[in-house]
Amino acid sequence: QAVEDAEMQLAIVNARPSQEAKDVAYSSLLFKQKDLQALDDQISRLENQVRSAPDENIKGRLRQQLSRLKIQYIDLKADIEKVMKKK
């Protein structure tokens, strides 16, 4: 039984992904890249809003939003780079 399990695991590890799996992964990558661009656009707009905010209270809230967006951007970019390295 142990030998059969080991053979099964080896077959799984050595199996090539199907074309469908490759297509799904590629589609996912494209959506992530689109989301990354959207985040970049939001960050740019928010940076402009921070510069033109009328008072420090509003600037502070906008800076918090900006920080959250930048963290999302960094995380998403890391995900994309991780996927690209697997290619």
Coordinates of N, CA and C in Angstrom, one line a residue:
Q1 N 0.8 -1.2 0.0 CA 0.0 0.0 0.0 C 0.9 1.3 0.0
A2 N 1.9 1.3 0.8 CA 2.8 2.4 0.9 C 3.5 2.7 -0.4
V3 N 3.9 1.6 -1.1 CA 4.5 1.8 -2.4 C 3.5 2.3 -3.4
E4 N 2.3 1.9 -3.4 CA 1.3 2.4 -4.3 C 1.0 3.9 -4.1
D5 N 1.0 4.2 -2.8 CA 0.8 5.7 -2.5 C 1.9 6.5 -3.0
A6 N 3.1 6.0 -2.8 CA 4.3 6.7 -3.2 C 4.3 6.9 -4.7
E7 N 4.0 5.8 -5.4 CA 3.9 5.9 -6.9 C 2.9 6.9 -7.4
M8 N 1.7 6.9 -6.7 CA 0.7 7.8 -7.0 C 1.1 9.3 -6.8
Q9 N 1.8 9.5 -5.7 CA 2.3 10.9 -5.4 C 3.3 11.3 -6.5
L10 N 4.2 10.4 -6.8 CA 5.2 10.6 -7.8 C 4.6 10.9 -9.2
A11 N 3.6 10.2 -9.5 CA 2.9 10.4 -10.8 C 2.2 11.8 -10.8
I12 N 1.6 12.2 -9.7 CA 1.0 13.5 -9.6 C 2.0 14.6 -9.7
V13 N 3.1 14.5 -9.1 CA 4.2 15.5 -9.1 C 4.8 15.6 -10.5
N14 N 4.9 14.5 -11.2 CA 5.5 14.5 -12.5 C 4.5 14.8 -13.7
A15 N 3.3 14.8 -13.3 CA 2.2 15.1 -14.4 C 2.3 16.5 -14.9
R16 N 2.1 16.6 -16.2 CA 2.0 18.0 -16.8 C 0.6 18.5 -16.7
P17 N 0.5 19.8 -16.4 CA -0.8 20.4 -16.3 C -1.5 20.3 -17.7
S18 N -2.8 20.2 -17.7 CA -3.6 20.2 -18.9 C -3.6 21.5 -19.5
Q19 N -4.0 21.6 -20.8 CA -4.1 22.9 -21.5 C -5.2 23.7 -20.8
E20 N -6.2 23.1 -20.4 CA -7.3 23.9 -19.7 C -6.7 24.5 -18.4
A21 N -5.9 23.8 -17.7 CA -5.3 24.3 -16.4 C -4.4 25.5 -16.8
K22 N -3.7 25.4 -17.9 CA -2.8 26.4 -18.3 C -3.6 27.7 -18.7
D23 N -4.7 27.4 -19.4 CA -5.5 28.6 -19.8 C -6.2 29.3 -18.6
V24 N -6.6 28.5 -17.7 CA -7.2 29.1 -16.5 C -6.1 29.9 -15.7
A25 N -4.9 29.4 -15.6 CA -3.9 30.1 -14.9 C -3.5 31.4 -15.6
Y26 N -3.5 31.3 -17.0 CA -3.2 32.5 -17.8 C -4.3 33.6 -17.6
S27 N -5.5 33.2 -17.6 CA -6.6 34.1 -17.5 C -6.6 34.8 -16.1
S28 N -6.2 34.0 -15.1 CA -6.1 34.5 -13.7 C -5.0 35.6 -13.7
L29 N -3.9 35.3 -14.4 CA -2.8 36.2 -14.4 C -3.2 37.5 -15.1
L30 N -4.0 37.4 -16.2 CA -4.4 38.6 -16.9 C -5.3 39.5 -16.0
F31 N -6.2 38.8 -15.3 CA -7.1 39.5 -14.4 C -6.3 40.2 -13.2
K32 N -5.3 39.5 -12.7 CA -4.5 40.1 -11.7 C -3.8 41.4 -12.2
Q33 N -3.3 41.2 -13.4 CA -2.6 42.4 -14.0 C -3.5 43.6 -14.2
K34 N -4.7 43.3 -14.6 CA -5.7 44.3 -14.8 C -6.0 45.0 -13.5
D35 N -6.2 44.1 -12.4 CA -6.5 44.7 -11.1 C -5.3 45.5 -10.6
L36 N -4.1 45.1 -10.9 CA -2.9 45.9 -10.5 C -2.9 47.3 -11.2
Q37 N -3.2 47.3 -12.4 CA -3.3 48.6 -13.1 C -4.4 49.5 -12.5
A38 N -5.5 48.9 -12.2 CA -6.6 49.6 -11.6 C -6.2 50.2 -10.2
L39 N -5.5 49.4 -9.5 CA -5.0 49.9 -8.2 C -4.0 51.0 -8.4
D40 N -3.1 50.9 -9.4 CA -2.2 52.0 -9.7 C -2.9 53.3 -10.0
D41 N -3.9 53.2 -10.8 CA -4.7 54.3 -11.2 C -5.4 55.0 -10.0
Q42 N -5.9 54.1 -9.1 CA -6.5 54.6 -7.9 C -5.5 55.3 -7.0
I43 N -4.3 54.8 -6.9 CA -3.3 55.4 -6.1 C -2.9 56.7 -6.6
S44 N -2.8 56.8 -7.9 CA -2.5 58.1 -8.5 C -3.5 59.2 -8.3
R45 N -4.8 58.8 -8.4 CA -5.9 59.7 -8.1 C -5.9 60.2 -6.7
L46 N -5.7 59.2 -5.8 CA -5.7 59.5 -4.4 C -4.5 60.4 -4.0
E47 N -3.4 60.2 -4.6 CA -2.2 61.1 -4.3 C -2.6 62.5 -4.7
N48 N -3.2 62.7 -5.8 CA -3.6 64.0 -6.2 C -4.7 64.6 -5.2
Q49 N -5.6 63.8 -4.7 CA -6.6 64.2 -3.8 C -5.9 64.7 -2.5
V50 N -4.9 63.9 -2.0 CA -4.2 64.3 -0.8 C -3.5 65.6 -1.0
R51 N -2.9 65.9 -2.1 CA -2.2 67.2 -2.3 C -3.2 68.3 -2.4
S52 N -4.4 68.1 -2.9 CA -5.4 69.2 -3.0 C -6.4 69.2 -1.9
A53 N -6.3 68.4 -0.9 CA -7.2 68.3 0.2 C -7.2 69.7 1.0
P54 N -8.4 70.1 1.4 CA -8.5 71.5 2.0 C -7.9 71.6 3.4
D55 N -7.9 70.4 4.2 CA -7.4 70.5 5.6 C -6.7 69.2 6.0
E56 N -6.0 69.3 7.1 CA -5.2 68.1 7.5 C -6.1 66.9 7.9
N57 N -7.3 67.2 8.4 CA -8.2 66.1 8.8 C -8.5 65.2 7.6
I58 N -8.9 65.9 6.5 CA -9.2 65.1 5.3 C -7.9 64.5 4.7
K59 N -6.8 65.2 4.7 CA -5.5 64.7 4.2 C -5.2 63.4 5.0
G60 N -5.4 63.4 6.3 CA -5.1 62.3 7.1 C -5.9 61.0 6.7
R61 N -7.2 61.2 6.5 CA -8.0 60.1 6.1 C -7.6 59.6 4.7
L62 N -7.3 60.5 3.8 CA -6.9 60.1 2.5 C -5.6 59.4 2.5
R63 N -4.7 59.8 3.4 CA -3.4 59.1 3.5 C -3.6 57.7 4.0
Q64 N -4.5 57.5 4.9 CA -4.8 56.1 5.4 C -5.3 55.3 4.3
Q65 N -6.2 55.8 3.5 CA -6.7 55.1 2.3 C -5.6 54.8 1.4
L66 N -4.7 55.7 1.2 CA -3.6 55.6 0.3 C -2.7 54.5 0.8
S67 N -2.4 54.4 2.0 CA -1.6 53.4 2.6 C -2.2 52.0 2.4
R68 N -3.5 51.9 2.6 CA -4.1 50.6 2.4 C -4.0 50.2 0.9
L69 N -4.2 51.1 0.0 CA -4.1 50.8 -1.4 C -2.7 50.4 -1.8
K70 N -1.7 51.0 -1.2 CA -0.3 50.7 -1.6 C 0.0 49.3 -1.1
I71 N -0.5 48.9 0.1 CA -0.3 47.6 0.6 C -0.9 46.5 -0.3
Q72 N -2.2 46.8 -0.7 CA -2.8 45.9 -1.7 C -2.0 45.8 -3.0
Y73 N -1.5 46.9 -3.4 CA -0.7 46.9 -4.7 C 0.5 46.1 -4.5
I74 N 1.2 46.2 -3.4 CA 2.4 45.5 -3.2 C 2.1 44.0 -3.1
D75 N 1.1 43.6 -2.4 CA 0.7 42.2 -2.2 C 0.3 41.6 -3.6
L76 N -0.5 42.3 -4.4 CA -0.9 41.8 -5.7 C 0.3 41.7 -6.6
K77 N 1.2 42.7 -6.6 CA 2.4 42.6 -7.4 C 3.3 41.4 -7.1
A78 N 3.4 41.2 -5.8 CA 4.2 40.0 -5.3 C 3.5 38.7 -5.8
D79 N 2.2 38.6 -5.8 CA 1.5 37.5 -6.3 C 1.8 37.3 -7.8
I80 N 1.7 38.3 -8.6 CA 2.0 38.3 -10.0 C 3.4 37.8 -10.3
E81 N 4.4 38.4 -9.5 CA 5.8 38.0 -9.7 C 6.0 36.6 -9.4
K82 N 5.3 36.1 -8.4 CA 5.4 34.7 -8.0 C 4.9 33.8 -9.1
V83 N 3.8 34.1 -9.7 CA 3.2 33.4 -10.8 C 4.2 33.4 -12.0
M84 N 4.8 34.6 -12.3 CA 5.6 34.7 -13.5 C 6.9 33.9 -13.3
K85 N 7.4 33.7 -12.1 CA 8.6 32.9 -11.8 C 8.3 31.4 -12.1
K86 N 7.1 31.0 -11.9 CA 6.7 29.6 -12.1 C 6.7 29.2 -13.6
K87 N 6.5 30.2 -14.5 CA 6.4 30.0 -15.9 C 7.6 29.3 -16.4

